[in-house]
Amino acid sequence: MSRIPGASQSEAIRPVHRIFHTSQSDIVRLGRRIGTGAEGEVYEIQDKSDLVAKVYHEPPPAEKAEKLVVLSRLGNERLFNISAWPVSTLRDAPNGEVVGFVMKKISQAEEVHALHSPKSRLQKFPEASWTFLIYVAANIARAVAAIHEHGLVIGDVNPKNILVTRKATVYLLDVDSFQVSAEGKTYRCEGGFPEYTPPELQGVAFRDVDRAQEHDCFGLAVVIFQLLFMGRHPFSGRYLGAGEMPLERAIREYRFAYGVDAEARKMRQPPGTLALESMPSLFVELFRRAFLSADRPRAREWIEPLEALAKALKKCDLHSGHYYYQELRDCPWCGIETHARVHLFNFLLPRDDSRRGHFRLDEVWKEIVSVDTPDAPLIQMRLDEIWAAPTPSAKIAAYERNRLNCCIAALVFSTFAGLTIPVLVGFPFASFLFILAGIAACAIGKTGRTVTLESLYHSRQQVADDHLLEEIKARWRHAEDAAQRLKEQYYREAGNERWGAKRDELRYQKESYENLAQIRQFRFQQLEAEARKNQLDEFLDQFNINDAEIRGVVTPIKAALLSHGVETAANVVEEVKQIQSVGRSQAERLLEWRRGLEQKFVFDPDKGVSPEVRFKTERDVDALRFRLESELSGGAHYLRRIKHDIETSREKLQPALTQACQELAQAKKDLDVARKRNSPALILIALLIAFFIGAAMIPHLPTRRIVGQPPNPTKPDHGALADQKMMQSAMALYSEGERLSSEGKLEEAVVAFREAVRIDPNFYRAHKELGFTLYRLGRYLESTVSSKAAINLRKDFDPYYNMGLAYMALGNWGDAKIAFEFAISHIDKYSWSERSTLAYYYLGASMVQLGEAYSAIASLEDSLKDYPNLTVERLELGSLYLLVGNREAASAQYEKLKHIDPALAEELMKLMKKRGKPA
């Protein structure tokens, strides 16, 4: 992350196309904005990667513009290298008014106060030891000394105006606020922080006073003290007098809180801080001069002692990150960390990768999320596309032509026979010939051959047709198995699941890295709880049950307790109630005796967690940190490699899978054609119509009477009666199947449903219930076949939903996703049911398995930003949040949905109560 002086890094980056001019009349073309501050904005400069431009929000007053001109004239390479010194002023036109200035670009730096807090120091400077802090202090002193050597006064010396890099290089900011004198005029510094202001300037209006370099020396001493003393202010401590002691007053009254004589100033340094005497005596003298007198050390006086101190350190035997003054007997940081329970420095673990110290989570995660999700699998076909109807194969096309020819021949024969029989033959022989003609016409419709008496009852063509149908069924089953195997291989090797799993793993590692402080705290809490328990057990172990007088616990009971290993108060636990020879009331008295002793226990923190155990835990947490850094650093590369593997596998498997799907579609089409038969009802209806027409053509036919026949008989419609009986039979079987299914007799229900669809292949409800019953039996492939048959009859919610369940059970997440999408598209929003809610939930579960959940979440969030009153979309988003484990976000969607659609909100709440993870 680049740090630009005066820039806010939360600002959005936007391109700017404006032209300015320097004081030398050079043209400056601004690039993108990289930050903004209280005074102005900072931009890149085109063709000048090492410079940036600061443009004020409003043109500065005339005096400040003059000051910028003076500063730019005083600038030199030395000042440019240690500060954000104006290289040149920036004008809106040649010789126009000053609107900003040009300065060197400062990258990969943080404000010095980031080194004060242990939390920010460990995160932003994970390998910073005390040695590093000393070198930073020396470099700050060196930079201030250089400013003073140019006859300038900084004025506002504070850590927010100082940047530091991981190489301990420092840069001074807000140069345009420095106090500078030129041509007999002084341009004052009008800002300053009280905590870095010397006693003599406390409460003074800075705009009314000229600063001096000795004033800077006080602020510099405070900055150095805070670096060496872990962010502690030299005047912040416990006041031993009456009332409060504000920091500004403590400075004004010279109440330095450190040193052996601090109590004489009614001050005491805060607990858990480094003692002033832990420093070399020269530093004790320097700090006392800086904070207790007006003879403050000049900036250059700090440089040599600080460099000498950095070379006079030794490493702690217990903690590799602890460095302290070599003249001390014990490591002061160990004592501070143990008693204050604070983590000051990371362990410095050996490693090969020298870049580990430069780990930046925000930049690493930005690179990880920049890796695009692999495209959706190329075989994400819709169900109606998979079963798209190609033309039948040549063999089946010939069969179809033969069947149609047979149908035509049968209709021609029926028409001819129906017309001629009543003309040529009278009753009752006409009725006999009518029946024979019907049998013959049906036989022709099946065979297409010349009909003989033998062929009326034994059709060889029918045997051939059955053989062909079985052959096509076998080919269809083989094609379906082959396509299913290839699909499973495709989604296993070329699906997005592996990519999504790695992305989720990296997300978990990022969260773990961000929560390292909490992980460390939790482990120490466990250690302290264990130490407390051990001390308590040791304390209770002193009280022997035999020696104690416990009401109701007599000698026989004590003997029974002893036989079960219960000798002291430490052994008295809830399990004593299970000892048969000890009564319940006596067990309660024993536990009450133990609780009374526990109230007398006092935990000794000095005998708690030993430094060795504490440091081992610190090392374990640091090792975890390094491992997470390594995993996250290589995360983007690993995701790209998985993506490449997926795309390679797709290129390899795509042709075979496409061919398998085509062969399956061809086999399905051939099977559909091969199953078709000429309808006997159509042939018989044609025969009957022709027969009546033939009879009407004979004038005397209406007056002829057949002996024994009543006048004007009504001819029954045999075909219609047959169809009605067939439908009644199929409906009876369907009703029986429903009853058996409700009683849990699933196998018998399957038999009933199968017989119903055999009698009436167009019975939609029977196909649908057969598919669901097969799913309940775990016969998932058969279930998908029945559901597809139902879909071919009617595209509706239930068969698509049943098919999705079966595909989920088979682990075929791609087809499951498609099926649930179709089911959702057929939901009747006015008759919402639990299955409607589950369809959205299972669609989300399929997306999770395919690695598409987070992209779906992002898409839904965008839609809901534009249209916040969408309801089912918010239900779907809540389901997805639930499936990826983000219950808090799911609850937020529930709260929003509750105000828009309470019924759907209740459906989401049911999911949250019953389901916490993907199915």
PDB file of N, CA and C in Angstrom, residues 377-383 385-387 479-495 653 656-658 660-662 664-665 781 788 803 807 810-816 818 850:
ATOM      1  N   PRO A 377     -19.350 -24.383 -16.476  1.00  0.00           N
ATOM      2  CA  PRO A 377     -19.043 -25.552 -17.315  1.00  0.00           C
ATOM      3  C   PRO A 377     -19.794 -25.505 -18.635  1.00  0.00           C
ATOM      4  N   LEU A 378     -19.114 -25.911 -19.694  1.00  0.00           N
ATOM      5  CA  LEU A 378     -19.695 -25.830 -21.030  1.00  0.00           C
ATOM      6  C   LEU A 378     -20.876 -26.758 -21.206  1.00  0.00           C
ATOM      7  N   ILE A 379     -21.011 -27.773 -20.338  1.00  0.00           N
ATOM      8  CA  ILE A 379     -22.127 -28.713 -20.452  1.00  0.00           C
ATOM      9  C   ILE A 379     -23.230 -28.314 -19.480  1.00  0.00           C
ATOM     10  N   GLN A 380     -23.421 -27.026 -19.255  1.00  0.00           N
ATOM     11  CA  GLN A 380     -24.542 -26.579 -18.442  1.00  0.00           C
ATOM     12  C   GLN A 380     -25.771 -26.469 -19.342  1.00  0.00           C
ATOM     13  N   MET A 381     -26.176 -27.598 -19.940  1.00  0.00           N
ATOM     14  CA  MET A 381     -27.340 -27.596 -20.829  1.00  0.00           C
ATOM     15  C   MET A 381     -28.624 -27.632 -20.012  1.00  0.00           C
ATOM     16  N   ARG A 382     -29.639 -27.008 -20.524  1.00  0.00           N
ATOM     17  CA  ARG A 382     -30.962 -27.140 -19.942  1.00  0.00           C
ATOM     18  C   ARG A 382     -31.498 -28.528 -20.242  1.00  0.00           C
ATOM     19  N   LEU A 383     -32.439 -28.968 -19.399  1.00  0.00           N
ATOM     20  CA  LEU A 383     -32.968 -30.322 -19.579  1.00  0.00           C
ATOM     21  C   LEU A 383     -33.632 -30.482 -20.933  1.00  0.00           C
ATOM     22  N   GLU A 385     -32.838 -28.986 -23.560  1.00  0.00           N
ATOM     23  CA  GLU A 385     -31.815 -29.005 -24.593  1.00  0.00           C
ATOM     24  C   GLU A 385     -31.133 -30.363 -24.646  1.00  0.00           C
ATOM     25  N   ILE A 386     -30.938 -30.983 -23.454  1.00  0.00           N
ATOM     26  CA  ILE A 386     -30.325 -32.313 -23.435  1.00  0.00           C
ATOM     27  C   ILE A 386     -31.203 -33.302 -24.192  1.00  0.00           C
ATOM     28  N   TRP A 387     -32.522 -33.156 -23.958  1.00  0.00           N
ATOM     29  CA  TRP A 387     -33.446 -34.090 -24.622  1.00  0.00           C
ATOM     30  C   TRP A 387     -34.014 -33.485 -25.909  1.00  0.00           C
ATOM     31  N   ALA A 479     -26.285 -45.626 -23.289  1.00  0.00           N
ATOM     32  CA  ALA A 479     -25.931 -44.227 -23.550  1.00  0.00           C
ATOM     33  C   ALA A 479     -26.121 -43.373 -22.307  1.00  0.00           C
ATOM     34  N   GLU A 480     -27.200 -43.640 -21.549  1.00  0.00           N
ATOM     35  CA  GLU A 480     -27.439 -42.863 -20.336  1.00  0.00           C
ATOM     36  C   GLU A 480     -26.360 -43.138 -19.286  1.00  0.00           C
ATOM     37  N   ASP A 481     -25.976 -44.405 -19.124  1.00  0.00           N
ATOM     38  CA  ASP A 481     -24.911 -44.738 -18.162  1.00  0.00           C
ATOM     39  C   ASP A 481     -23.596 -44.088 -18.571  1.00  0.00           C
ATOM     40  N   ALA A 482     -23.271 -44.154 -19.882  1.00  0.00           N
ATOM     41  CA  ALA A 482     -22.014 -43.571 -20.360  1.00  0.00           C
ATOM     42  C   ALA A 482     -22.016 -42.061 -20.162  1.00  0.00           C
ATOM     43  N   ALA A 483     -23.146 -41.399 -20.489  1.00  0.00           N
ATOM     44  CA  ALA A 483     -23.226 -39.947 -20.315  1.00  0.00           C
ATOM     45  C   ALA A 483     -23.143 -39.572 -18.841  1.00  0.00           C
ATOM     46  N   GLN A 484     -23.782 -40.366 -17.983  1.00  0.00           N
ATOM     47  CA  GLN A 484     -23.747 -40.073 -16.548  1.00  0.00           C
ATOM     48  C   GLN A 484     -22.331 -40.207 -15.994  1.00  0.00           C
ATOM     49  N   ARG A 485     -21.620 -41.251 -16.406  1.00  0.00           N
ATOM     50  CA  ARG A 485     -20.235 -41.430 -15.943  1.00  0.00           C
ATOM     51  C   ARG A 485     -19.356 -40.271 -16.406  1.00  0.00           C
ATOM     52  N   LEU A 486     -19.527 -39.871 -17.660  1.00  0.00           N
ATOM     53  CA  LEU A 486     -18.710 -38.774 -18.171  1.00  0.00           C
ATOM     54  C   LEU A 486     -19.062 -37.449 -17.490  1.00  0.00           C
ATOM     55  N   LYS A 487     -20.349 -37.255 -17.209  1.00  0.00           N
ATOM     56  CA  LYS A 487     -20.753 -36.033 -16.516  1.00  0.00           C
ATOM     57  C   LYS A 487     -20.148 -35.985 -15.116  1.00  0.00           C
ATOM     58  N   GLU A 488     -20.201 -37.114 -14.427  1.00  0.00           N
ATOM     59  CA  GLU A 488     -19.625 -37.162 -13.085  1.00  0.00           C
ATOM     60  C   GLU A 488     -18.119 -36.887 -13.138  1.00  0.00           C
ATOM     61  N   GLN A 489     -17.445 -37.481 -14.118  1.00  0.00           N
ATOM     62  CA  GLN A 489     -16.014 -37.222 -14.281  1.00  0.00           C
ATOM     63  C   GLN A 489     -15.768 -35.758 -14.632  1.00  0.00           C
ATOM     64  N   TYR A 490     -16.638 -35.208 -15.480  1.00  0.00           N
ATOM     65  CA  TYR A 490     -16.492 -33.823 -15.917  1.00  0.00           C
ATOM     66  C   TYR A 490     -16.629 -32.872 -14.731  1.00  0.00           C
ATOM     67  N   TYR A 491     -17.664 -33.062 -13.921  1.00  0.00           N
ATOM     68  CA  TYR A 491     -17.865 -32.164 -12.791  1.00  0.00           C
ATOM     69  C   TYR A 491     -16.831 -32.401 -11.691  1.00  0.00           C
ATOM     70  N   ARG A 492     -16.297 -33.609 -11.624  1.00  0.00           N
ATOM     71  CA  ARG A 492     -15.252 -33.884 -10.641  1.00  0.00           C
ATOM     72  C   ARG A 492     -13.929 -33.245 -11.038  1.00  0.00           C
ATOM     73  N   GLU A 493     -13.573 -33.355 -12.321  1.00  0.00           N
ATOM     74  CA  GLU A 493     -12.274 -32.877 -12.778  1.00  0.00           C
ATOM     75  C   GLU A 493     -12.340 -31.491 -13.408  1.00  0.00           C
ATOM     76  N   ALA A 494     -13.491 -31.133 -13.993  1.00  0.00           N
ATOM     77  CA  ALA A 494     -13.583 -29.869 -14.721  1.00  0.00           C
ATOM     78  C   ALA A 494     -14.645 -28.948 -14.145  1.00  0.00           C
ATOM     79  N   GLY A 495     -15.258 -29.320 -13.027  1.00  0.00           N
ATOM     80  CA  GLY A 495     -16.232 -28.444 -12.397  1.00  0.00           C
ATOM     81  C   GLY A 495     -15.542 -27.404 -11.526  1.00  0.00           C
ATOM     82  N   LEU A 653     -12.158 -33.250 -21.840  1.00  0.00           N
ATOM     83  CA  LEU A 653     -13.378 -34.040 -21.672  1.00  0.00           C
ATOM     84  C   LEU A 653     -14.544 -33.536 -22.509  1.00  0.00           C
ATOM     85  N   ALA A 656     -15.699 -35.696 -25.688  1.00  0.00           N
ATOM     86  CA  ALA A 656     -16.301 -36.978 -25.328  1.00  0.00           C
ATOM     87  C   ALA A 656     -17.654 -36.781 -24.655  1.00  0.00           C
ATOM     88  N   LEU A 657     -17.765 -35.769 -23.795  1.00  0.00           N
ATOM     89  CA  LEU A 657     -19.029 -35.533 -23.105  1.00  0.00           C
ATOM     90  C   LEU A 657     -20.101 -35.034 -24.067  1.00  0.00           C
ATOM     91  N   THR A 658     -19.693 -34.162 -24.981  1.00  0.00           N
ATOM     92  CA  THR A 658     -20.650 -33.680 -25.983  1.00  0.00           C
ATOM     93  C   THR A 658     -21.174 -34.833 -26.822  1.00  0.00           C
ATOM     94  N   ALA A 660     -21.244 -37.988 -25.971  1.00  0.00           N
ATOM     95  CA  ALA A 660     -22.078 -38.859 -25.137  1.00  0.00           C
ATOM     96  C   ALA A 660     -23.486 -38.281 -24.980  1.00  0.00           C
ATOM     97  N   CYS A 661     -23.578 -36.962 -24.793  1.00  0.00           N
ATOM     98  CA  CYS A 661     -24.894 -36.337 -24.672  1.00  0.00           C
ATOM     99  C   CYS A 661     -25.670 -36.444 -25.986  1.00  0.00           C
ATOM    100  N   GLN A 662     -24.965 -36.294 -27.092  1.00  0.00           N
ATOM    101  CA  GLN A 662     -25.633 -36.426 -28.390  1.00  0.00           C
ATOM    102  C   GLN A 662     -26.127 -37.854 -28.608  1.00  0.00           C
ATOM    103  N   LEU A 664     -26.887 -39.945 -26.279  1.00  0.00           N
ATOM    104  CA  LEU A 664     -28.019 -40.157 -25.371  1.00  0.00           C
ATOM    105  C   LEU A 664     -29.289 -39.555 -25.949  1.00  0.00           C
ATOM    106  N   ALA A 665     -29.168 -38.335 -26.491  1.00  0.00           N
ATOM    107  CA  ALA A 665     -30.342 -37.700 -27.093  1.00  0.00           C
ATOM    108  C   ALA A 665     -30.848 -38.510 -28.284  1.00  0.00           C
ATOM    109  N   LEU A 781     -31.590 -43.035 -10.383  1.00  0.00           N
ATOM    110  CA  LEU A 781     -31.565 -42.990 -11.848  1.00  0.00           C
ATOM    111  C   LEU A 781     -32.956 -43.272 -12.422  1.00  0.00           C
ATOM    112  N   LYS A 788     -38.554 -37.243 -15.985  1.00  0.00           N
ATOM    113  CA  LYS A 788     -38.437 -36.719 -17.359  1.00  0.00           C
ATOM    114  C   LYS A 788     -39.687 -37.059 -18.169  1.00  0.00           C
ATOM    115  N   MET A 803     -36.860 -34.290  -9.861  1.00  0.00           N
ATOM    116  CA  MET A 803     -35.639 -34.595 -10.598  1.00  0.00           C
ATOM    117  C   MET A 803     -34.430 -33.951  -9.923  1.00  0.00           C
ATOM    118  N   TYR A 807     -31.025 -35.858  -8.641  1.00  0.00           N
ATOM    119  CA  TYR A 807     -29.684 -35.493  -9.087  1.00  0.00           C
ATOM    120  C   TYR A 807     -28.806 -35.092  -7.898  1.00  0.00           C
ATOM    121  N   LEU A 810     -27.537 -38.171  -6.387  1.00  0.00           N
ATOM    122  CA  LEU A 810     -26.499 -38.787  -7.226  1.00  0.00           C
ATOM    123  C   LEU A 810     -25.201 -37.983  -7.211  1.00  0.00           C
ATOM    124  N   GLY A 811     -25.226 -36.790  -6.616  1.00  0.00           N
ATOM    125  CA  GLY A 811     -24.048 -35.942  -6.620  1.00  0.00           C
ATOM    126  C   GLY A 811     -23.844 -35.226  -7.937  1.00  0.00           C
ATOM    127  N   ASN A 812     -24.865 -35.212  -8.783  1.00  0.00           N
ATOM    128  CA  ASN A 812     -24.786 -34.541 -10.080  1.00  0.00           C
ATOM    129  C   ASN A 812     -25.287 -33.110  -9.905  1.00  0.00           C
ATOM    130  N   TRP A 813     -24.407 -32.260  -9.374  1.00  0.00           N
ATOM    131  CA  TRP A 813     -24.834 -30.933  -8.944  1.00  0.00           C
ATOM    132  C   TRP A 813     -25.172 -30.020 -10.107  1.00  0.00           C
ATOM    133  N   GLY A 814     -24.549 -30.232 -11.253  1.00  0.00           N
ATOM    134  CA  GLY A 814     -24.860 -29.388 -12.390  1.00  0.00           C
ATOM    135  C   GLY A 814     -26.289 -29.575 -12.858  1.00  0.00           C
ATOM    136  N   ASP A 815     -26.710 -30.859 -13.055  1.00  0.00           N
ATOM    137  CA  ASP A 815     -28.079 -31.116 -13.484  1.00  0.00           C
ATOM    138  C   ASP A 815     -29.077 -30.782 -12.373  1.00  0.00           C
ATOM    139  N   ALA A 816     -28.643 -30.963 -11.098  1.00  0.00           N
ATOM    140  CA  ALA A 816     -29.532 -30.596  -9.985  1.00  0.00           C
ATOM    141  C   ALA A 816     -29.828 -29.099 -10.017  1.00  0.00           C
ATOM    142  N   ILE A 818     -29.814 -27.128 -12.614  1.00  0.00           N
ATOM    143  CA  ILE A 818     -30.702 -26.824 -13.735  1.00  0.00           C
ATOM    144  C   ILE A 818     -32.139 -27.199 -13.392  1.00  0.00           C
ATOM    145  N   LEU A 850     -20.955 -26.298  -6.718  1.00  0.00           N
ATOM    146  CA  LEU A 850     -20.346 -25.945  -8.004  1.00  0.00           C
ATOM    147  C   LEU A 850     -19.390 -24.768  -7.889  1.00  0.00           C
TER     148      LEU A 850
END
